[in-house]
């Protein structure tokens, strides 16, 4: 199972919006609405930010939103804040009943 | 509060074995699917394995299939990962995670993660 494709880095100024893409194939992202996004700060465990393409767990800021079109999912962070600087990983359920992650995107707040 | 705490990591020689444990608390362990995910130093997250709530269904990444075995003891609220024939590329922080559930529904996603345990494979 090949990793999902994410940009290595994305940056933005405080208050701006940024979008991270996540491209898979028909047997994962394209076939299932089970795309998740995780935030990971250095030395910390990943934190679930989005599940089922666009759903936010309780406690996650509504500045985070997700969407999907075909084989590509996206995470948008609105009103970028310094605390949003972290690595972000997408993940999808697959036709093998396993999961596949993206390689990760480093978000930098300028 | 949902808590999962990994243990059992350490230094092992190539070809050796190691068993990781994950102690769960703060929720009904026997009714939730569990996962293992790993992260090599400086690298991204990699899915390892899934086990259903009663242990009847198990799934593995191709990279560990035939070498790793996931299991659980619901009487002890503990998840395990038996790792055999270890290779240098298995060196990573191993995370235990619980499925995310909201109200009465559970979702295909990893909702609660432990802090991880480091496995070092080296001679």
Short mmCIF file of C-alpha atoms in Angstrom, two decimals:
data_model
loop_
_atom_site.label_atom_id
_atom_site.label_comp_id
_atom_site.label_asym_id
_atom_site.label_seq_id
_atom_site.Cartn_x
_atom_site.Cartn_y
_atom_site.Cartn_z
CA UNK A 1 0.00 0.00 0.00
CA UNK A 2 1.66 3.24 -1.11
CA UNK A 3 1.55 6.29 1.15
CA UNK A 4 -0.93 9.04 0.40
CA UNK A 5 0.65 12.08 -1.27
CA UNK A 6 0.92 15.30 0.72
CA UNK A 7 3.01 18.43 0.13
CA UNK A 8 6.12 18.43 2.29
CA UNK A 9 5.48 21.90 3.63
CA UNK A 10 2.91 24.69 3.66
CA UNK A 11 3.28 28.09 5.26
CA UNK A 12 1.12 31.09 6.00
CA UNK A 13 0.96 34.26 8.05
CA UNK A 14 -1.15 34.58 11.19
CA UNK A 15 -4.80 35.06 10.32
CA UNK A 16 -4.46 33.62 6.84
CA UNK A 17 -5.98 30.37 5.58
CA UNK A 18 -3.97 27.44 4.28
CA UNK A 19 -4.98 24.20 2.61
CA UNK A 20 -3.16 20.87 2.67
CA UNK A 21 -3.95 18.32 -0.01
CA UNK A 22 -3.88 14.54 0.34
CA UNK A 23 -4.05 12.38 -2.79
CA UNK A 24 -4.71 8.67 -2.81
CA UNK A 25 -6.18 6.14 -5.19
CA UNK A 26 -9.55 4.60 -5.89
CA UNK A 27 -9.06 1.81 -3.32
CA UNK A 28 -8.57 4.21 -0.44
CA UNK A 29 -9.45 7.93 -0.56
CA UNK A 30 -11.52 7.56 -3.70
CA UNK A 31 -13.67 4.72 -2.44
CA UNK A 32 -14.26 5.63 1.20
CA UNK A 33 -15.36 8.69 3.13
CA UNK A 34 -13.05 7.58 5.92
CA UNK A 35 -10.35 10.20 5.61
CA UNK A 36 -8.84 11.53 8.83
CA UNK A 37 -6.37 14.28 9.65
CA UNK A 38 -3.95 14.28 12.57
CA UNK A 39 -1.88 17.07 14.10
CA UNK A 40 1.48 16.24 15.67
CA UNK A 41 3.66 18.66 17.58
CA UNK A 42 7.37 17.76 18.01
CA UNK A 43 7.87 14.98 20.52
CA UNK A 44 4.14 14.55 21.07
CA UNK A 45 1.56 11.94 20.13
CA UNK A 46 -0.68 12.60 17.13
CA UNK A 47 -4.06 14.24 17.79
CA UNK A 48 -7.20 13.55 15.75
CA UNK A 49 -8.42 16.76 14.10
CA UNK A 50 -10.84 15.56 11.39
CA UNK A 51 -12.54 12.23 10.72
CA UNK A 52 -14.98 10.99 8.06
CA UNK A 53 -13.59 13.62 5.65
CA UNK A 54 -15.13 16.64 7.36
CA UNK A 55 -16.20 15.82 10.92
CA UNK A 56 -14.54 17.46 13.91
CA UNK A 57 -14.18 15.62 17.23
CA UNK A 58 -15.47 17.54 20.19
CA UNK A 59 -12.94 20.09 21.41
CA UNK A 60 -11.30 20.68 18.02
CA UNK A 61 -11.49 24.28 16.82
CA UNK A 62 -13.89 25.05 13.97
CA UNK A 63 -10.96 26.76 12.25
CA UNK A 64 -10.13 23.26 11.00
CA UNK A 65 -12.24 21.89 8.17
CA UNK A 66 -11.98 19.02 5.72
CA UNK A 67 -13.30 18.11 2.30
CA UNK A 68 -12.84 15.57 -0.48
CA UNK A 69 -13.17 15.41 -4.23
CA UNK A 70 -12.45 12.18 -6.04
CA UNK A 71 -9.13 10.75 -4.90
CA UNK A 72 -8.02 13.96 -3.16
CA UNK A 73 -8.88 15.13 0.33
CA UNK A 74 -8.03 18.52 1.80
CA UNK A 75 -7.56 20.08 5.21
CA UNK A 76 -8.08 23.82 5.56
CA UNK A 77 -6.90 25.81 8.55
CA UNK A 78 -8.56 29.22 8.77
CA UNK A 79 -7.35 32.13 10.88
CA UNK A 80 -3.90 30.57 11.19
CA UNK A 81 -2.41 30.82 14.69
CA UNK A 82 1.09 30.22 16.05
CA UNK A 83 -0.12 27.11 17.89
CA UNK A 84 -1.13 25.55 14.56
CA UNK A 85 2.54 25.13 13.63
CA UNK A 86 2.97 21.35 13.56
CA UNK A 87 3.09 18.33 11.28
CA UNK A 88 -0.19 17.22 9.74
CA UNK A 89 -0.92 13.71 8.48
CA UNK A 90 -3.85 12.48 6.46
CA UNK A 91 -5.03 8.90 6.66
CA UNK A 92 -7.56 6.77 4.82
CA UNK A 93 -9.24 3.45 5.36
CA UNK A 94 -8.46 1.03 2.52
CA UNK A 95 -10.11 -1.83 0.65
CA UNK A 96 -7.84 -4.23 2.58
CA UNK A 97 -9.47 -3.12 5.86
CA UNK A 98 -6.19 -1.45 6.80
CA UNK A 99 -5.17 2.20 6.88
CA UNK A 100 -2.67 4.24 4.93
CA UNK A 101 -1.08 7.51 6.02
CA UNK A 102 0.36 10.40 4.07
CA UNK A 103 4.02 11.31 4.46
CA UNK A 104 3.09 14.39 6.42
CA UNK A 105 3.03 18.15 5.85
CA UNK A 106 4.97 20.60 7.97
CA UNK A 107 2.93 23.73 8.58
CA UNK A 108 4.93 26.85 9.34
CA UNK A 109 3.38 30.04 10.69
CA UNK A 110 5.44 32.93 9.35
CA UNK B 1 -10.53 9.98 30.89
CA UNK B 2 -9.40 7.65 28.10
CA UNK B 3 -5.79 6.58 28.59
CA UNK B 4 -3.55 4.16 26.76
CA UNK B 5 0.02 3.62 27.93
CA UNK B 6 2.57 1.67 25.92
CA UNK B 7 5.50 -0.27 27.39
CA UNK B 8 7.99 -2.94 26.41
CA UNK B 9 10.18 -1.04 23.99
CA UNK B 10 13.94 -1.30 24.09
CA UNK B 11 17.05 -2.41 22.26
CA UNK B 12 16.92 -5.67 20.33
CA UNK B 13 19.30 -7.26 17.83
CA UNK B 14 18.29 -7.84 14.21
CA UNK B 15 16.39 -11.10 13.99
CA UNK B 16 15.29 -10.82 17.60
CA UNK B 17 11.85 -10.57 19.20
CA UNK B 18 10.06 -8.10 21.44
CA UNK B 19 6.56 -7.87 22.88
CA UNK B 20 4.93 -4.50 23.33
CA UNK B 21 2.04 -3.92 25.73
CA UNK B 22 -0.58 -1.20 25.91
CA UNK B 23 -2.50 -0.74 29.15
CA UNK B 24 -5.90 0.86 28.70
CA UNK B 25 -8.03 2.69 31.24
CA UNK B 26 -10.94 5.10 31.43
CA UNK B 27 -13.18 3.22 29.00
CA UNK B 28 -14.71 -0.17 28.30
CA UNK B 29 -11.70 -1.84 26.67
CA UNK B 30 -13.57 -4.95 25.55
CA UNK B 31 -15.93 -3.00 23.29
CA UNK B 32 -13.40 -0.99 21.29
CA UNK B 33 -11.14 -1.81 18.37
CA UNK B 34 -7.46 -1.02 18.92
CA UNK B 35 -4.51 -0.19 16.70
CA UNK B 36 -0.74 -0.05 16.50
CA UNK B 37 0.97 2.68 14.46
CA UNK B 38 4.70 3.36 14.26
CA UNK B 39 6.93 6.30 13.46
CA UNK B 40 10.58 5.86 12.50
CA UNK B 41 12.95 8.58 13.77
CA UNK B 42 12.33 11.77 11.80
CA UNK B 43 9.79 10.06 9.55
CA UNK B 44 6.03 9.94 9.15
CA UNK B 45 3.34 7.75 10.65
CA UNK B 46 2.97 4.17 9.40
CA UNK B 47 -0.01 1.93 10.07
CA UNK B 48 0.94 -1.43 11.62
CA UNK B 49 -2.12 -3.40 12.74
CA UNK B 50 -5.77 -3.44 13.85
CA UNK B 51 -7.63 -5.80 16.18
CA UNK B 52 -11.39 -5.87 16.65
CA UNK B 53 -13.01 -5.55 20.06
CA UNK B 54 -13.28 -9.30 20.67
CA UNK B 55 -10.01 -10.15 18.91
CA UNK B 56 -11.75 -12.05 16.15
CA UNK B 57 -10.52 -9.84 13.33
CA UNK B 58 -6.92 -8.81 12.84
CA UNK B 59 -5.33 -6.83 10.03
CA UNK B 60 -1.70 -6.04 9.26
CA UNK B 61 0.37 -3.80 7.03
CA UNK B 62 2.17 -5.75 4.33
CA UNK B 63 5.50 -4.64 5.83
CA UNK B 64 4.89 -6.61 9.06
CA UNK B 65 2.58 -9.41 7.94
CA UNK B 66 3.91 -12.80 9.00
CA UNK B 67 6.36 -11.28 11.50
CA UNK B 68 4.13 -9.30 13.90
CA UNK B 69 1.09 -10.57 15.82
CA UNK B 70 -1.50 -8.35 17.44
CA UNK B 71 -3.53 -9.69 20.37
CA UNK B 72 -5.51 -8.49 23.35
CA UNK B 73 -6.54 -9.67 26.80
CA UNK B 74 -9.86 -8.05 27.59
CA UNK B 75 -9.74 -9.36 31.15
CA UNK B 76 -6.56 -7.36 31.69
CA UNK B 77 -7.49 -4.31 29.57
CA UNK B 78 -4.27 -4.80 27.67
CA UNK B 79 -3.28 -4.78 23.99
CA UNK B 80 -0.15 -6.54 22.75
CA UNK B 81 2.13 -6.55 19.73
CA UNK B 82 4.45 -9.53 19.38
CA UNK B 83 7.29 -8.59 17.05
CA UNK B 84 9.49 -11.36 15.64
CA UNK B 85 12.29 -11.41 13.06
CA UNK B 86 12.95 -7.75 13.71
CA UNK B 87 14.78 -5.71 11.09
CA UNK B 88 16.59 -2.39 11.18
CA UNK B 89 13.65 -0.81 9.35
CA UNK B 90 11.33 -1.76 12.23
CA UNK B 91 13.10 0.73 14.49
CA UNK B 92 10.50 3.31 15.49
CA UNK B 93 8.30 4.73 18.19
CA UNK B 94 5.29 2.43 18.43
CA UNK B 95 1.96 4.02 19.30
CA UNK B 96 -1.11 2.27 20.63
CA UNK B 97 -4.42 3.90 19.70
CA UNK B 98 -8.11 3.41 20.32
CA UNK B 99 -10.91 3.79 17.81
CA UNK B 100 -12.77 7.10 18.01
CA UNK B 101 -16.36 6.87 19.20
CA UNK B 102 -18.94 9.58 19.77
CA UNK B 103 -22.16 8.85 21.61
CA UNK B 104 -23.08 5.34 20.47
CA UNK B 105 -21.19 5.35 17.18
CA UNK B 106 -17.60 4.36 16.45
CA UNK B 107 -15.74 5.55 13.37
CA UNK B 108 -12.96 4.33 11.11
CA UNK B 109 -10.34 6.51 12.71
CA UNK B 110 -7.78 6.51 15.51
CA UNK B 111 -9.12 8.74 18.21
CA UNK B 112 -6.92 8.34 21.27
CA UNK B 113 -3.18 7.81 21.17
CA UNK B 114 -0.61 6.90 23.77
CA UNK B 115 2.78 8.57 24.08
CA UNK B 116 4.57 5.69 22.38
CA UNK B 117 7.39 3.31 23.20
CA UNK B 118 10.70 3.28 21.32
CA UNK B 119 11.97 0.12 19.68
CA UNK B 120 15.62 0.16 18.63
CA UNK B 121 16.90 -2.58 16.36
CA UNK B 122 20.67 -2.68 16.28
CA UNK B 123 23.59 -5.03 16.78
#
